[in-house]
Amino acid sequence: MHGIDSSSQNLDLARKKFSLELNCADFEDYDSRSIAYDAISFWDVIEHFPDPHSVLKKACRMLKPDGFV
């Protein structure tokens, strides 16, 4: 599993509570060219992006064939 969050506090919580290693980054700036994903989820954040349409388009480009957002 791979993930990103723009909040270092959320990353610390994920590490402590779930033993997850996530990257601290903004989704819009995240360089994902080397990875294709089976699924991408946004948990209660899509409404906070200045341009949600472009975020969803980027997420779709990051998917493997038959992947899901």
mmCIF file of N, CA, C and O in Angstrom:
data_model
loop_
_atom_site.group_PDB
_atom_site.id
_atom_site.type_symbol
_atom_site.label_atom_id
_atom_site.label_comp_id
_atom_site.label_asym_id
_atom_site.label_seq_id
_atom_site.Cartn_x
_atom_site.Cartn_y
_atom_site.Cartn_z
ATOM 1 N N MET A 1 0.845 -1.167 0.000
ATOM 2 C CA MET A 1 0.000 0.000 0.000
ATOM 3 C C MET A 1 0.889 1.229 0.000
ATOM 4 O O MET A 1 1.951 1.250 0.604
ATOM 5 N N HIS A 2 0.422 2.251 -0.684
ATOM 6 C CA HIS A 2 1.176 3.480 -0.826
ATOM 7 C C HIS A 2 0.205 4.633 -0.629
ATOM 8 O O HIS A 2 -0.950 4.554 -1.038
ATOM 9 N N GLY A 3 0.654 5.710 -0.027
ATOM 10 C CA GLY A 3 -0.247 6.832 0.155
ATOM 11 C C GLY A 3 0.485 8.129 0.387
ATOM 12 O O GLY A 3 1.686 8.150 0.639
ATOM 13 N N ILE A 4 -0.270 9.207 0.283
ATOM 14 C CA ILE A 4 0.258 10.531 0.554
ATOM 15 C C ILE A 4 -0.751 11.301 1.396
ATOM 16 O O ILE A 4 -1.952 11.014 1.379
ATOM 17 N N ASP A 5 -0.248 12.259 2.117
ATOM 18 C CA ASP A 5 -1.089 13.188 2.866
ATOM 19 C C ASP A 5 -0.298 14.474 3.004
ATOM 20 O O ASP A 5 0.921 14.439 3.136
ATOM 21 N N SER A 6 -0.983 15.578 2.985
ATOM 22 C CA SER A 6 -0.291 16.865 3.096
ATOM 23 C C SER A 6 -0.052 17.265 4.552
ATOM 24 O O SER A 6 0.640 18.237 4.818
ATOM 25 N N SER A 7 -0.596 16.500 5.479
ATOM 26 C CA SER A 7 -0.464 16.821 6.896
ATOM 27 C C SER A 7 0.537 15.903 7.583
ATOM 28 O O SER A 7 0.348 14.681 7.615
ATOM 29 N N SER A 8 1.572 16.477 8.148
ATOM 30 C CA SER A 8 2.551 15.658 8.871
ATOM 31 C C SER A 8 1.928 15.039 10.122
ATOM 32 O O SER A 8 2.310 13.946 10.535
ATOM 33 N N GLN A 9 0.940 15.697 10.717
ATOM 34 C CA GLN A 9 0.242 15.127 11.872
ATOM 35 C C GLN A 9 -0.523 13.857 11.475
ATOM 36 O O GLN A 9 -0.509 12.878 12.216
ATOM 37 N N ASN A 10 -1.184 13.891 10.328
ATOM 38 C CA ASN A 10 -1.895 12.698 9.847
ATOM 39 C C ASN A 10 -0.912 11.573 9.549
ATOM 40 O O ASN A 10 -1.213 10.400 9.801
ATOM 41 N N LEU A 11 0.241 11.917 9.010
ATOM 42 C CA LEU A 11 1.243 10.892 8.714
ATOM 43 C C LEU A 11 1.737 10.238 9.996
ATOM 44 O O LEU A 11 1.889 9.011 10.058
ATOM 45 N N ASP A 12 1.982 11.025 11.018
ATOM 46 C CA ASP A 12 2.416 10.469 12.304
ATOM 47 C C ASP A 12 1.358 9.538 12.881
ATOM 48 O O ASP A 12 1.673 8.456 13.385
ATOM 49 N N LEU A 13 0.100 9.943 12.801
ATOM 50 C CA LEU A 13 -0.993 9.110 13.296
ATOM 51 C C LEU A 13 -1.076 7.793 12.527
ATOM 52 O O LEU A 13 -1.226 6.724 13.125
ATOM 53 N N ALA A 14 -0.947 7.860 11.194
ATOM 54 C CA ALA A 14 -1.003 6.649 10.367
ATOM 55 C C ALA A 14 0.143 5.702 10.704
ATOM 56 O O ALA A 14 -0.032 4.483 10.727
ATOM 57 N N ARG A 15 1.301 6.263 10.972
ATOM 58 C CA ARG A 15 2.452 5.431 11.347
ATOM 59 C C ARG A 15 2.219 4.737 12.684
ATOM 60 O O ARG A 15 2.464 3.543 12.829
ATOM 61 N N LYS A 16 1.744 5.487 13.661
ATOM 62 C CA LYS A 16 1.549 4.942 15.002
ATOM 63 C C LYS A 16 0.370 3.971 15.073
ATOM 64 O O LYS A 16 0.471 2.903 15.664
ATOM 65 N N LYS A 17 -0.742 4.359 14.486
ATOM 66 C CA LYS A 17 -1.976 3.592 14.643
ATOM 67 C C LYS A 17 -2.070 2.409 13.684
ATOM 68 O O LYS A 17 -2.583 1.356 14.050
ATOM 69 N N PHE A 18 -1.571 2.582 12.445
ATOM 70 C CA PHE A 18 -1.768 1.553 11.421
ATOM 71 C C PHE A 18 -0.471 0.997 10.843
ATOM 72 O O PHE A 18 -0.501 0.186 9.929
ATOM 73 N N SER A 19 0.668 1.485 11.322
ATOM 74 C CA SER A 19 1.980 1.053 10.804
ATOM 75 C C SER A 19 2.116 1.298 9.304
ATOM 76 O O SER A 19 2.701 0.497 8.580
ATOM 77 N N LEU A 20 1.564 2.404 8.827
ATOM 78 C CA LEU A 20 1.643 2.769 7.418
ATOM 79 C C LEU A 20 2.771 3.771 7.205
ATOM 80 O O LEU A 20 2.998 4.644 8.034
ATOM 81 N N GLU A 21 3.463 3.637 6.114
ATOM 82 C CA GLU A 21 4.459 4.620 5.707
ATOM 83 C C GLU A 21 3.894 5.405 4.525
ATOM 84 O O GLU A 21 3.683 4.849 3.452
ATOM 85 N N LEU A 22 3.647 6.659 4.748
ATOM 86 C CA LEU A 22 3.073 7.524 3.720
ATOM 87 C C LEU A 22 4.042 8.649 3.410
ATOM 88 O O LEU A 22 4.918 8.971 4.204
ATOM 89 N N ASN A 23 3.865 9.268 2.255
ATOM 90 C CA ASN A 23 4.672 10.417 1.861
ATOM 91 C C ASN A 23 3.923 11.699 2.186
ATOM 92 O O ASN A 23 2.708 11.778 1.999
ATOM 93 N N CYS A 24 4.647 12.690 2.639
ATOM 94 C CA CYS A 24 4.056 13.995 2.889
ATOM 95 C C CYS A 24 4.153 14.808 1.599
ATOM 96 O O CYS A 24 5.251 15.170 1.164
ATOM 97 N N ALA A 25 3.020 15.047 0.984
ATOM 98 C CA ALA A 25 2.987 15.764 -0.288
ATOM 99 C C ALA A 25 1.568 16.237 -0.575
ATOM 100 O O ALA A 25 0.608 15.698 -0.034
ATOM 101 N N ASP A 26 1.465 17.232 -1.436
ATOM 102 C CA ASP A 26 0.169 17.636 -1.972
ATOM 103 C C ASP A 26 -0.111 16.783 -3.199
ATOM 104 O O ASP A 26 0.790 16.547 -4.013
ATOM 105 N N PHE A 27 -1.341 16.334 -3.349
ATOM 106 C CA PHE A 27 -1.669 15.454 -4.471
ATOM 107 C C PHE A 27 -1.361 16.117 -5.809
ATOM 108 O O PHE A 27 -0.848 15.483 -6.720
ATOM 109 N N GLU A 28 -1.659 17.403 -5.911
ATOM 110 C CA GLU A 28 -1.427 18.104 -7.184
ATOM 111 C C GLU A 28 0.049 18.111 -7.567
ATOM 112 O O GLU A 28 0.376 18.099 -8.751
ATOM 113 N N ASP A 29 0.931 18.115 -6.587
ATOM 114 C CA ASP A 29 2.368 18.177 -6.848
ATOM 115 C C ASP A 29 3.038 16.802 -6.864
ATOM 116 O O ASP A 29 4.215 16.695 -7.207
ATOM 117 N N TYR A 30 2.318 15.784 -6.473
ATOM 118 C CA TYR A 30 2.883 14.443 -6.354
ATOM 119 C C TYR A 30 3.297 13.899 -7.719
ATOM 120 O O TYR A 30 2.506 13.901 -8.658
ATOM 121 N N ASP A 31 4.545 13.445 -7.823
ATOM 122 C CA ASP A 31 5.067 12.871 -9.069
ATOM 123 C C ASP A 31 4.831 11.360 -9.038
ATOM 124 O O ASP A 31 5.496 10.639 -8.310
ATOM 125 N N SER A 32 3.895 10.913 -9.837
ATOM 126 C CA SER A 32 3.503 9.504 -9.819
ATOM 127 C C SER A 32 3.831 8.791 -11.125
ATOM 128 O O SER A 32 3.292 7.730 -11.395
ATOM 129 N N ARG A 33 4.706 9.324 -11.910
ATOM 130 C CA ARG A 33 4.955 8.743 -13.231
ATOM 131 C C ARG A 33 5.514 7.340 -13.182
ATOM 132 O O ARG A 33 5.345 6.572 -14.121
ATOM 133 N N SER A 34 6.168 6.955 -12.094
ATOM 134 C CA SER A 34 6.803 5.639 -12.037
ATOM 135 C C SER A 34 5.890 4.556 -11.468
ATOM 136 O O SER A 34 6.266 3.392 -11.442
ATOM 137 N N ILE A 35 4.697 4.925 -11.020
ATOM 138 C CA ILE A 35 3.796 3.958 -10.391
ATOM 139 C C ILE A 35 2.416 4.053 -11.034
ATOM 140 O O ILE A 35 1.913 5.140 -11.274
ATOM 141 N N ALA A 36 1.799 2.889 -11.283
ATOM 142 C CA ALA A 36 0.400 2.837 -11.703
ATOM 143 C C ALA A 36 -0.368 2.108 -10.597
ATOM 144 O O ALA A 36 0.098 1.107 -10.056
ATOM 145 N N TYR A 37 -1.529 2.617 -10.260
ATOM 146 C CA TYR A 37 -2.285 2.134 -9.113
ATOM 147 C C TYR A 37 -3.519 1.345 -9.541
ATOM 148 O O TYR A 37 -4.140 1.649 -10.554
ATOM 149 N N ASP A 38 -3.874 0.368 -8.717
ATOM 150 C CA ASP A 38 -5.122 -0.384 -8.913
ATOM 151 C C ASP A 38 -6.319 0.452 -8.476
ATOM 152 O O ASP A 38 -7.397 0.352 -9.056
ATOM 153 N N ALA A 39 -6.135 1.237 -7.430
ATOM 154 C CA ALA A 39 -7.218 2.060 -6.891
ATOM 155 C C ALA A 39 -6.629 3.298 -6.225
ATOM 156 O O ALA A 39 -5.531 3.260 -5.670
ATOM 157 N N ILE A 40 -7.379 4.377 -6.297
ATOM 158 C CA ILE A 40 -7.025 5.629 -5.632
ATOM 159 C C ILE A 40 -8.266 6.103 -4.899
ATOM 160 O O ILE A 40 -9.357 6.142 -5.478
ATOM 161 N N SER A 41 -8.103 6.437 -3.634
ATOM 162 C CA SER A 41 -9.254 6.916 -2.871
ATOM 163 C C SER A 41 -8.957 8.288 -2.276
ATOM 164 O O SER A 41 -7.819 8.632 -1.978
ATOM 165 N N PHE A 42 -10.001 9.035 -2.122
ATOM 166 C CA PHE A 42 -9.956 10.343 -1.472
ATOM 167 C C PHE A 42 -10.959 10.287 -0.332
ATOM 168 O O PHE A 42 -12.154 10.144 -0.573
ATOM 169 N N TRP A 43 -10.490 10.366 0.896
ATOM 170 C CA TRP A 43 -11.372 10.271 2.059
ATOM 171 C C TRP A 43 -11.681 11.655 2.590
ATOM 172 O O TRP A 43 -10.875 12.270 3.275
ATOM 173 N N ASP A 44 -12.839 12.134 2.239
ATOM 174 C CA ASP A 44 -13.340 13.408 2.751
ATOM 175 C C ASP A 44 -12.399 14.570 2.458
ATOM 176 O O ASP A 44 -12.162 15.429 3.310
ATOM 177 N N VAL A 45 -11.828 14.585 1.238
ATOM 178 C CA VAL A 45 -10.919 15.675 0.892
ATOM 179 C C VAL A 45 -11.217 16.326 -0.454
ATOM 180 O O VAL A 45 -10.797 17.451 -0.683
ATOM 181 N N ILE A 46 -11.912 15.648 -1.333
ATOM 182 C CA ILE A 46 -12.055 16.140 -2.708
ATOM 183 C C ILE A 46 -12.657 17.552 -2.743
ATOM 184 O O ILE A 46 -12.290 18.372 -3.581
ATOM 185 N N GLU A 47 -13.535 17.861 -1.791
ATOM 186 C CA GLU A 47 -14.166 19.186 -1.781
ATOM 187 C C GLU A 47 -13.205 20.287 -1.324
ATOM 188 O O GLU A 47 -13.504 21.467 -1.484
ATOM 189 N N HIS A 48 -12.057 19.903 -0.822
ATOM 190 C CA HIS A 48 -11.089 20.893 -0.349
ATOM 191 C C HIS A 48 -10.069 21.302 -1.418
ATOM 192 O O HIS A 48 -9.314 22.243 -1.208
ATOM 193 N N PHE A 49 -10.041 20.601 -2.535
ATOM 194 C CA PHE A 49 -9.120 20.953 -3.610
ATOM 195 C C PHE A 49 -9.642 22.178 -4.357
ATOM 196 O O PHE A 49 -10.835 22.272 -4.631
ATOM 197 N N PRO A 50 -8.751 23.109 -4.728
ATOM 198 C CA PRO A 50 -9.191 24.281 -5.497
ATOM 199 C C PRO A 50 -9.803 23.901 -6.846
ATOM 200 O O PRO A 50 -10.731 24.558 -7.302
ATOM 201 N N ASP A 51 -9.285 22.843 -7.472
ATOM 202 C CA ASP A 51 -9.789 22.391 -8.769
ATOM 203 C C ASP A 51 -9.986 20.876 -8.736
ATOM 204 O O ASP A 51 -9.152 20.118 -9.226
ATOM 205 N N PRO A 52 -11.094 20.399 -8.137
ATOM 206 C CA PRO A 52 -11.300 18.956 -7.996
ATOM 207 C C PRO A 52 -11.339 18.210 -9.330
ATOM 208 O O PRO A 52 -10.914 17.059 -9.409
ATOM 209 N N HIS A 53 -11.807 18.871 -10.377
ATOM 210 C CA HIS A 53 -11.874 18.221 -11.685
ATOM 211 C C HIS A 53 -10.477 17.824 -12.169
ATOM 212 O O HIS A 53 -10.257 16.702 -12.636
ATOM 213 N N SER A 54 -9.510 18.715 -12.040
ATOM 214 C CA SER A 54 -8.154 18.379 -12.480
ATOM 215 C C SER A 54 -7.532 17.300 -11.590
ATOM 216 O O SER A 54 -6.752 16.474 -12.061
ATOM 217 N N VAL A 55 -7.874 17.298 -10.310
ATOM 218 C CA VAL A 55 -7.379 16.264 -9.400
ATOM 219 C C VAL A 55 -7.904 14.897 -9.828
ATOM 220 O O VAL A 55 -7.161 13.913 -9.881
ATOM 221 N N LEU A 56 -9.184 14.814 -10.154
ATOM 222 C CA LEU A 56 -9.763 13.541 -10.588
ATOM 223 C C LEU A 56 -9.184 13.094 -11.928
ATOM 224 O O LEU A 56 -8.950 11.894 -12.139
ATOM 225 N N LYS A 57 -8.932 14.038 -12.830
ATOM 226 C CA LYS A 57 -8.302 13.681 -14.103
ATOM 227 C C LYS A 57 -6.905 13.123 -13.871
ATOM 228 O O LYS A 57 -6.508 12.125 -14.481
ATOM 229 N N LYS A 58 -6.143 13.737 -12.988
ATOM 230 C CA LYS A 58 -4.804 13.244 -12.675
ATOM 231 C C LYS A 58 -4.898 11.850 -12.060
ATOM 232 O O LYS A 58 -4.136 10.952 -12.422
ATOM 233 N N ALA A 59 -5.819 11.659 -11.140
ATOM 234 C CA ALA A 59 -5.993 10.347 -10.512
ATOM 235 C C ALA A 59 -6.299 9.284 -11.560
ATOM 236 O O ALA A 59 -5.740 8.179 -11.516
ATOM 237 N N CYS A 60 -7.128 9.595 -12.520
ATOM 238 C CA CYS A 60 -7.457 8.633 -13.583
ATOM 239 C C CYS A 60 -6.226 8.291 -14.417
ATOM 240 O O CYS A 60 -6.050 7.135 -14.814
ATOM 241 N N ARG A 61 -5.374 9.251 -14.664
ATOM 242 C CA ARG A 61 -4.137 8.986 -15.428
ATOM 243 C C ARG A 61 -3.164 8.107 -14.648
ATOM 244 O O ARG A 61 -2.316 7.436 -15.219
ATOM 245 N N MET A 62 -3.276 8.104 -13.336
ATOM 246 C CA MET A 62 -2.378 7.338 -12.491
ATOM 247 C C MET A 62 -2.794 5.861 -12.338
ATOM 248 O O MET A 62 -2.061 5.072 -11.758
ATOM 249 N N LEU A 63 -3.942 5.513 -12.867
ATOM 250 C CA LEU A 63 -4.480 4.163 -12.678
ATOM 251 C C LEU A 63 -3.934 3.150 -13.679
ATOM 252 O O LEU A 63 -3.617 3.497 -14.820
ATOM 253 N N LYS A 64 -3.897 1.903 -13.248
ATOM 254 C CA LYS A 64 -3.684 0.789 -14.179
ATOM 255 C C LYS A 64 -4.950 0.631 -15.008
ATOM 256 O O LYS A 64 -6.022 1.119 -14.602
ATOM 257 N N PRO A 65 -4.858 -0.052 -16.139
ATOM 258 C CA PRO A 65 -6.103 -0.344 -16.884
ATOM 259 C C PRO A 65 -7.101 -1.045 -15.943
ATOM 260 O O PRO A 65 -6.716 -1.884 -15.140
ATOM 261 N N ASP A 66 -8.341 -0.669 -16.032
ATOM 262 C CA ASP A 66 -9.412 -1.214 -15.194
ATOM 263 C C ASP A 66 -9.284 -0.800 -13.723
ATOM 264 O O ASP A 66 -9.884 -1.429 -12.850
ATOM 265 N N GLY A 67 -8.496 0.230 -13.423
ATOM 266 C CA GLY A 67 -8.376 0.715 -12.053
ATOM 267 C C GLY A 67 -9.583 1.539 -11.653
ATOM 268 O O GLY A 67 -10.437 1.882 -12.490
ATOM 269 N N PHE A 68 -9.670 1.865 -10.384
ATOM 270 C CA PHE A 68 -10.818 2.593 -9.843
ATOM 271 C C PHE A 68 -10.376 3.803 -9.036
ATOM 272 O O PHE A 68 -9.392 3.754 -8.323
ATOM 273 N N VAL A 69 -11.160 4.884 -9.171
ATOM 274 C CA VAL A 69 -11.006 6.037 -8.294
ATOM 275 C C VAL A 69 -12.216 6.040 -7.386
ATOM 276 O O VAL A 69 -13.327 5.862 -7.820
#
